[in-house]
Coordinates of C-alpha atoms in Angstrom, one line a residue:
X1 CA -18.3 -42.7 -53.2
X2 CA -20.4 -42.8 -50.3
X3 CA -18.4 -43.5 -46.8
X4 CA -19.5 -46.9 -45.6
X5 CA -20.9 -47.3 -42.1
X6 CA -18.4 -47.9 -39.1
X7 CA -19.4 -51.5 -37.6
X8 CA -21.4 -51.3 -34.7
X9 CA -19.6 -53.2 -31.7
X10 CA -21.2 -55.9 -30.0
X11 CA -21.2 -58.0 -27.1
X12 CA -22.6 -61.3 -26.5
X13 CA -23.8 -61.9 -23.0
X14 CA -23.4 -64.4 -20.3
X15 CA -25.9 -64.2 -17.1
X16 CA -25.0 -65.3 -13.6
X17 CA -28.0 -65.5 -11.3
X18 CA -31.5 -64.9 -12.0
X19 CA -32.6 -62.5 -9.6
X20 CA -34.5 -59.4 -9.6
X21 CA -31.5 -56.8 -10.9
X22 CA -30.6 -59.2 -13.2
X23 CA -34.1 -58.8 -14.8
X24 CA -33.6 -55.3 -14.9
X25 CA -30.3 -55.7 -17.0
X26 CA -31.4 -57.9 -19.2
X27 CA -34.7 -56.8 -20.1
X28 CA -33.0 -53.4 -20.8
X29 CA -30.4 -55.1 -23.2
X30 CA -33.6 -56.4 -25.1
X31 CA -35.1 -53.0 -25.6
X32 CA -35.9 -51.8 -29.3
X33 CA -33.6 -48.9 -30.0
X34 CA -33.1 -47.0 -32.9
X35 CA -29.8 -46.5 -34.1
X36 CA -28.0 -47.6 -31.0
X37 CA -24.1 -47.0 -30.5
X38 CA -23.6 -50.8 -29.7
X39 CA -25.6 -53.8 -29.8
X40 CA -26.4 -56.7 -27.2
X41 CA -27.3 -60.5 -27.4
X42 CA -27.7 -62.6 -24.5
X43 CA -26.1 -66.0 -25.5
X44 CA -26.7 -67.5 -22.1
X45 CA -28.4 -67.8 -18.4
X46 CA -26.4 -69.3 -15.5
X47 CA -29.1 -70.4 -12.2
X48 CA -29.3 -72.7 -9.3
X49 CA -30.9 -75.2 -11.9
X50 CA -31.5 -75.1 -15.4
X51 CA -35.5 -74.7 -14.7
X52 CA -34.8 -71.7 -13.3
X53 CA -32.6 -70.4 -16.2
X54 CA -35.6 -71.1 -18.7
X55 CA -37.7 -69.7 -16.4
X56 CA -35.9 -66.1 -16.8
X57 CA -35.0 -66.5 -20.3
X58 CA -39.0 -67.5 -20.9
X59 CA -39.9 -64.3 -19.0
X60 CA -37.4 -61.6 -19.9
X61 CA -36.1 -62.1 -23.5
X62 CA -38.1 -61.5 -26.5
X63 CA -39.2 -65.3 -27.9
X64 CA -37.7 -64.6 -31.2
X65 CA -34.7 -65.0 -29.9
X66 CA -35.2 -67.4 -27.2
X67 CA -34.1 -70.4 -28.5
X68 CA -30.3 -68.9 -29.1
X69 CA -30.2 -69.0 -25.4
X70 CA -28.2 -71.6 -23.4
X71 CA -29.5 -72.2 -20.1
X72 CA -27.3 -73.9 -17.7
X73 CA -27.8 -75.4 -14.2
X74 CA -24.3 -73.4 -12.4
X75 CA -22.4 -70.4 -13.2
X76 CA -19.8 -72.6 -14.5
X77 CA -21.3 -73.6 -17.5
X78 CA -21.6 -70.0 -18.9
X79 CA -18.1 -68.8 -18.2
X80 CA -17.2 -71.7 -19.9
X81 CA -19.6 -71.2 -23.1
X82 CA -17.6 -70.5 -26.3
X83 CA -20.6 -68.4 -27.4
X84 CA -20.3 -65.7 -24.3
X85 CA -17.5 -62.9 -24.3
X86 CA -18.7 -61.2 -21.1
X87 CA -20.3 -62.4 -18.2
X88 CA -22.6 -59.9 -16.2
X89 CA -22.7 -60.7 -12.6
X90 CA -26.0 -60.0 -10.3
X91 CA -25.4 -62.5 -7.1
X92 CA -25.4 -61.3 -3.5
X93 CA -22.4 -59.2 -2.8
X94 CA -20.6 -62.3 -1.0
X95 CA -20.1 -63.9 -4.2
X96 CA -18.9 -61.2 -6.4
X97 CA -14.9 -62.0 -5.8
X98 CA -15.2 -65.4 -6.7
X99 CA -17.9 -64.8 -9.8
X100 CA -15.3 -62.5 -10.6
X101 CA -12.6 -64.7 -10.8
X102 CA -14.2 -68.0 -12.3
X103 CA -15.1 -65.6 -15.3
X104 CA -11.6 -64.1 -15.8
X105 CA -9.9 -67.6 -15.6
X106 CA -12.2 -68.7 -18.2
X107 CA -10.8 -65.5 -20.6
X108 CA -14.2 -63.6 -20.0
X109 CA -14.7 -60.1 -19.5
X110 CA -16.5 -59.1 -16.7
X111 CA -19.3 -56.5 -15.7
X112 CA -19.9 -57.0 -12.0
X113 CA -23.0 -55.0 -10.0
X114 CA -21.9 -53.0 -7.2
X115 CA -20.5 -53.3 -5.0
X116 CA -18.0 -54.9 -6.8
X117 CA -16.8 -56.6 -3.4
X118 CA -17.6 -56.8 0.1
X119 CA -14.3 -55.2 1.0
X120 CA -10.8 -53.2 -1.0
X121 CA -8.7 -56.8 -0.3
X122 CA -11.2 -58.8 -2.4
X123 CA -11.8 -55.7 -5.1
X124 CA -7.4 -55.5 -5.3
X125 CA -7.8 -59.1 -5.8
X126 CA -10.0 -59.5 -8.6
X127 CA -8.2 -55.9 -10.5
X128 CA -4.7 -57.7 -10.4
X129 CA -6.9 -60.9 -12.1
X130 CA -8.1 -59.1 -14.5
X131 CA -4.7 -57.1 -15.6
X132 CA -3.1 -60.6 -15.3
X133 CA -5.8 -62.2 -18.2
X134 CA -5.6 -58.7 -19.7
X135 CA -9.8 -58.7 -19.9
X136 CA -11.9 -55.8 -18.8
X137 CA -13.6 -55.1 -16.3
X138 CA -15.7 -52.8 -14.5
X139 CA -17.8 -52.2 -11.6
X140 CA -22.0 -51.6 -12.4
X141 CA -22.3 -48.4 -11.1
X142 CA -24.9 -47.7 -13.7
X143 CA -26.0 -44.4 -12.4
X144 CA -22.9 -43.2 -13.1
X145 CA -23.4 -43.4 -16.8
X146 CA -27.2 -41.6 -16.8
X147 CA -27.0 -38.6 -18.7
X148 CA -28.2 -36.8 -15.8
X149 CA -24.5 -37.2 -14.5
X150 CA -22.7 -35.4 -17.0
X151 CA -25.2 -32.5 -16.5
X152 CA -24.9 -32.6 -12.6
X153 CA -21.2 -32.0 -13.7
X154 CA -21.5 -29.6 -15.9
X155 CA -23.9 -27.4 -14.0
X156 CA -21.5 -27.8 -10.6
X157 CA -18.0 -27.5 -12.3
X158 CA -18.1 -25.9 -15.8
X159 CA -20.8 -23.4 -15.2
X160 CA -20.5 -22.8 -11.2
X161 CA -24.2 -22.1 -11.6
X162 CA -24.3 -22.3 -7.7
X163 CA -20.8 -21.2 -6.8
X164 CA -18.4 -22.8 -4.8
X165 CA -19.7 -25.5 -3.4
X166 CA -19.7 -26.1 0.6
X167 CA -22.1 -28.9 1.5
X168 CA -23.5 -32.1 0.1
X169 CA -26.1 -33.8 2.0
X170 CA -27.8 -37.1 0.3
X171 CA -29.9 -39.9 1.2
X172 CA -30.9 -42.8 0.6
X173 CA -33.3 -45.4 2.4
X174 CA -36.0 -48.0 1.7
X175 CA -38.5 -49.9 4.1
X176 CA -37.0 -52.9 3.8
X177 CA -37.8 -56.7 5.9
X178 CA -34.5 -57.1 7.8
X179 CA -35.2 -61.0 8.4
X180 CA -34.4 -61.6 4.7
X181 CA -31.0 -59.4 5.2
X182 CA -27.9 -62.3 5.9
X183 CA -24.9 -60.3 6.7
X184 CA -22.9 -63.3 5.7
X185 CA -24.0 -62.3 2.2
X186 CA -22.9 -58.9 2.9
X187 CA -26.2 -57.3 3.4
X188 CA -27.1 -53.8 4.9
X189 CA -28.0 -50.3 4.2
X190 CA -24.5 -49.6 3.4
X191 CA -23.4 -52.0 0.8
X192 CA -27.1 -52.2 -0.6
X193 CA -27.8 -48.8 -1.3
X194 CA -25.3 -46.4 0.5
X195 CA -23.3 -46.8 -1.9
X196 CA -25.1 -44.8 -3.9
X197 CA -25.5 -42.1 -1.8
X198 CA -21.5 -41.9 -1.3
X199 CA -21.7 -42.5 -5.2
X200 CA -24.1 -39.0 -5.7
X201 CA -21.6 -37.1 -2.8
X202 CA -18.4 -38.0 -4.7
X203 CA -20.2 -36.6 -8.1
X204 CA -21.1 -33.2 -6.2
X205 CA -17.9 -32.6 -4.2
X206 CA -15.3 -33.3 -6.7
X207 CA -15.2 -31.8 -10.8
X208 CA -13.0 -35.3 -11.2
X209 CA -13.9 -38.2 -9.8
X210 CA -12.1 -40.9 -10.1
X211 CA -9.5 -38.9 -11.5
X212 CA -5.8 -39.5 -10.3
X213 CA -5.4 -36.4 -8.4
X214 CA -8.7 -37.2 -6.4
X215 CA -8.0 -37.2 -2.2
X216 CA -9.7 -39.7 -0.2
X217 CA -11.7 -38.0 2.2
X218 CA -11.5 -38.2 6.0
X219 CA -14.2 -40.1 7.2
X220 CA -16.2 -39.9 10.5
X221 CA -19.1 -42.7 10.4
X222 CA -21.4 -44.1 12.7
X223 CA -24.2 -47.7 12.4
X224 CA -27.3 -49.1 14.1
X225 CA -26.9 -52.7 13.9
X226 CA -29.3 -55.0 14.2
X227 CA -28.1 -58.9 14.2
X228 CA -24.9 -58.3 12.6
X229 CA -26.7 -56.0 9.6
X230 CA -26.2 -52.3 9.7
X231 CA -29.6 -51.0 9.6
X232 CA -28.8 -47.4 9.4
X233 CA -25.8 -45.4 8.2
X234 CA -24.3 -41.9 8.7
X235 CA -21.2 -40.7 7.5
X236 CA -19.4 -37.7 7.3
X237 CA -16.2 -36.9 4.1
X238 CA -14.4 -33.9 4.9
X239 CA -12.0 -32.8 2.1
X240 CA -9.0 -30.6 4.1
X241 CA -8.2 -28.8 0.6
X242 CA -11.6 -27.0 -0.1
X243 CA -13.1 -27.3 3.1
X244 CA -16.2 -29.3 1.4
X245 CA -18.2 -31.6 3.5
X246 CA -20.4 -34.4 2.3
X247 CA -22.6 -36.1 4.8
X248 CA -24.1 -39.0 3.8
X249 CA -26.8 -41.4 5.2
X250 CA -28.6 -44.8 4.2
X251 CA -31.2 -46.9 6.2
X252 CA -33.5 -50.0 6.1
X253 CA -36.5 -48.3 7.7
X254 CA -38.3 -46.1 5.6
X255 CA -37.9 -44.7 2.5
X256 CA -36.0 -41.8 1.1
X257 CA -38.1 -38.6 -0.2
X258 CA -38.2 -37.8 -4.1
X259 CA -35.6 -35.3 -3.1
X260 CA -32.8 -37.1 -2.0
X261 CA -29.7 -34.8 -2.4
X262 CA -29.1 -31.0 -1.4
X263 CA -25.7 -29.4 -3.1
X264 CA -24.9 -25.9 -1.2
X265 CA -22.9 -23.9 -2.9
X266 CA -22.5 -19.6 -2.4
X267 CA -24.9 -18.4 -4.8
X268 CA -27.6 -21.0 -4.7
X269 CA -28.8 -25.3 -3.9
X270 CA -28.9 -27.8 -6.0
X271 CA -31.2 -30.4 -5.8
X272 CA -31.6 -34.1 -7.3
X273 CA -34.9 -35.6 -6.8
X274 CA -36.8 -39.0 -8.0
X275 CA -38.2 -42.1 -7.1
X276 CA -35.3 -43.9 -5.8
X277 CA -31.3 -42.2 -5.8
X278 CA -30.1 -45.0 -7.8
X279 CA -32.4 -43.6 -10.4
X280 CA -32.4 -39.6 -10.7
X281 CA -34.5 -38.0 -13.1
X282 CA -34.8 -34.1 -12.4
X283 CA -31.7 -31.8 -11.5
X284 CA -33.7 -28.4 -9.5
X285 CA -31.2 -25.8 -9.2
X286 CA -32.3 -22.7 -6.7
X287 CA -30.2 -19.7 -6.8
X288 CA -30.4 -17.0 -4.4
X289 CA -32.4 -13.5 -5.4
X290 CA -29.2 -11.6 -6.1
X291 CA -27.7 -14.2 -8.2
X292 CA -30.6 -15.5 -9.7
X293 CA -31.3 -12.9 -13.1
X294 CA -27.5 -13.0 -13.8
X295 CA -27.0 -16.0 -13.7
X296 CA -30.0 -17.7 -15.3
X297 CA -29.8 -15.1 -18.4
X298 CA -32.9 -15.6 -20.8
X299 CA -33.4 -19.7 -19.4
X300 CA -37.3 -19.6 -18.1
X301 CA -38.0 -20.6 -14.9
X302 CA -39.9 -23.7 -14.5
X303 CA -41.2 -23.7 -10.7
X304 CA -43.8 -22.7 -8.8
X305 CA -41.9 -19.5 -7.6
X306 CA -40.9 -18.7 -11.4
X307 CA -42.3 -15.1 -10.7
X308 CA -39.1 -14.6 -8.6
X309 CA -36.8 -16.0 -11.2
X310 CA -34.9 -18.2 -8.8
X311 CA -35.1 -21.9 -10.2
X312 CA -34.3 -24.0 -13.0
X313 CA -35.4 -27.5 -13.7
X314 CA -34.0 -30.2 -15.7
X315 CA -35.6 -33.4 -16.5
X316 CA -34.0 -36.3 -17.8
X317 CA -37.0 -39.2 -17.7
X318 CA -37.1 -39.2 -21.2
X319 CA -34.0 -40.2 -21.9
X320 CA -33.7 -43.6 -20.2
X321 CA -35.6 -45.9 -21.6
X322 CA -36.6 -48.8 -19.3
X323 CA -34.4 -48.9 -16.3
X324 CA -31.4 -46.9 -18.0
X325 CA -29.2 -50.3 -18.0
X326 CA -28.2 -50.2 -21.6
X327 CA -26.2 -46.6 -20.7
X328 CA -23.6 -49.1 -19.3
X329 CA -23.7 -51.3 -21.2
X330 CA -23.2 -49.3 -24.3
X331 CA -20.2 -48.0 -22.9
X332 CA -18.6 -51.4 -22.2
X333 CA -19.0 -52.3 -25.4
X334 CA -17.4 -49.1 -27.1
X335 CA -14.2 -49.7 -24.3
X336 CA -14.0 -53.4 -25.4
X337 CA -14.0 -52.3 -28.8
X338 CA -11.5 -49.7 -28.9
X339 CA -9.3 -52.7 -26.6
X340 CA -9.6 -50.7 -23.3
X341 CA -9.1 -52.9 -20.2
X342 CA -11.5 -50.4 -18.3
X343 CA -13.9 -48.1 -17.9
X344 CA -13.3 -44.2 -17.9
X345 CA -16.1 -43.4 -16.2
X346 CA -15.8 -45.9 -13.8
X347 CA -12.2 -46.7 -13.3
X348 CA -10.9 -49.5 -11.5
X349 CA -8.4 -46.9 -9.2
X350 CA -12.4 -45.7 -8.3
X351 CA -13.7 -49.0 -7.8
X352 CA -11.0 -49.5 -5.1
X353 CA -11.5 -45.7 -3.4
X354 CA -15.0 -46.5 -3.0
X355 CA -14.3 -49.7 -1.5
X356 CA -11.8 -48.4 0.9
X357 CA -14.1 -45.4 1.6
X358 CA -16.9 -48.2 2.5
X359 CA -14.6 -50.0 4.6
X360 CA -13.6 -46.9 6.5
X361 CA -17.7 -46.6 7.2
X362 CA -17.8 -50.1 8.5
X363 CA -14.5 -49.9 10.5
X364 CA -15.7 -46.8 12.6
X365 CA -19.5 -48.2 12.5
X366 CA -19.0 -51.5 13.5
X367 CA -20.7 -53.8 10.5
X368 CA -18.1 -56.9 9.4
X369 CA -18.4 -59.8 7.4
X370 CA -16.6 -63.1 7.7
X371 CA -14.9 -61.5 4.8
X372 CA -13.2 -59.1 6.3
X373 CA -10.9 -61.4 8.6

């Protein structure tokens, strides 16, 4: 007899806010995909008002389906829908605790965007909610689940196709109106979009991260403030056992170049470049002349030096699919269904390094929230 199909696990969706990145998210879940490892319905929209709700659920879901949608006038209401299993939380960063902990009172599992909190007491908070209700949840560090990612790791730590590594430097910036930046919702370069580039330094310095053995770096930092919001960030992780330094940087005043990160390593750089670091698509890895033909074996070169045999390139556009969203989301859904309480590739004990890591940043730089008291 033919073996039958394993069901494909699903998950239906509740929406809190309506904002930009929540757009993203959804309209990602919507995608046609052929033979998908996990399915996605959004049951319901949480807004301001119901207009708004509609509004979104008029503009981003497919109109098929549209009318299986609840659209609700407070966050409440979806926690409390019978219909939702998870609730997917895009409001400002100041609200993520308490989002948090509305939907895991109501039984609901929880995907929450970064950063998950504004600070490690709030993030500690919600994890020993969550292990309380017994529900899972996980931080939306989607670029952590590109395949990109497992490449980068590969390349770095199962190939040493640059050696041992010495020095990550990344970036990332955007020209961005600081008048519409409240730091009472948590706002600057750091928690915005440094994150990420701590995120890409974590992935480059250490073959495990997250893992249990993983040290917290020493941490020297420094922050232009402007009105309370850190307009620019710099920070230096030093890792006493291999000597590795990553120095990281973030800002509100211009925008990052394509190529955002530079991995050093003893025979050769690494390079991640694309539009915006939260969003990688090519891995360029430049090996110096005398390691280069060993090393690269019968791989062609794809560069404009190829007649030196020195660089590889790998491109991973291809594989996203609009914004790369539904690589998260899969992955929640496959942890739910095998009864995981969290993520492997983004842990909770990671969720709360990060966190402590940022707060480290902001303690030497000088950015606080009413949080933090």
């Amino acid at each position: 007899m033919p073996s039958v199909p394993e069901p494909v696990p699903g998950l239906r969706w509740g929406i809190v806010a309506t904002g930009m990145i929540a757009s993203w998210f959804v309209s990602d879940l919507v995608l046609p995909r052929s033979n998908p490892c996990a399915t996605h319905t959004i049951k319901a929209v949480g807004s301001s008002n119901t207009a708004k709700a509609k509004k979104f659920v008029q503009a981003y879901i497919p109109s098929t389906t549209q009318s299986d949608v609840s659209c609700y006038g407070s966050y409440e209401e979806v926690y409390n829908d019978p219909n939702v299993n998870i609730v997917y939380i895009a409001t400002p960063h100041a609200f993520h605790k308490q989002n948090c902990l509305d939907a895991i009172n109501a039984g609901k599992h929880v995907l929450c965007e970064k950063p998950f909190t504004i600070n490690a007491r709030e993030a500690t908070a919600v994890i020993d909610a969550a292990r309380e209700k017994s529900v899972f949840v996980m931080e939306g560090m989607w670029s952590r689940f590109f395949p990109i990612v497992a490449k980068l790791q590969e390349l770095l730590f199962k190939q040493k196709i640059i050696g041992d590594i010495n020095r990550t430097f990344v970036d990332f910036s955007l020209d961005m109106p600081l008048d519409e930046l409240p730091a009472t919702l948590g706002a600057g370069s750091l928690l915005d979009i440094g994150t990420y580039s701590l995120t890409w330094a974590l992935l480059t310095l250490e073959s495990s991260p997250g893992g249990s053995q993983v040290q917290r770096p020493k941490v020297s930092a420094s922050q232009t403030l402007v009105q309370g919001v850190d307009v620019s960030t710099s920070a230096l992780l030093y890792y006493a056992d291999t000597g590795r330094h990553g120095l990281i940087s973030s800002s509100l005043l211009y925008k990052t170049d394509d190529v955002f990160a530079k991995v050093e390593g003893s025979k050769g750089t690494l390079f991640l470049k694309g539009d915006t670091a939260s969003m990688p698509d090519t891995i360029i890895v430049s090996l110096k002349p005398e390691n280069a033909q060993k090393d690269m074996g019968d791989k062609k070169p794809a560069a404009s030096n190829a007649q030196d045999k020195r660089e590889l390139l790998f491109k991973f556009d291809e594989l996203y699919g609009g914004k790369g969203f539904y690589h998260e989301a899969d992955a929640t859904a496959l942890d739910i269904a095998a009864g995981h309480k969290e993520s492997k590739t983004m842990p909770l004990g990671e969720t709360l390094r990060v966190m402590r890591i940022l707060d480290e940043i902001r303690a030497q730089g000088g950015a606080k929230f009413p949080q933090d008291d």
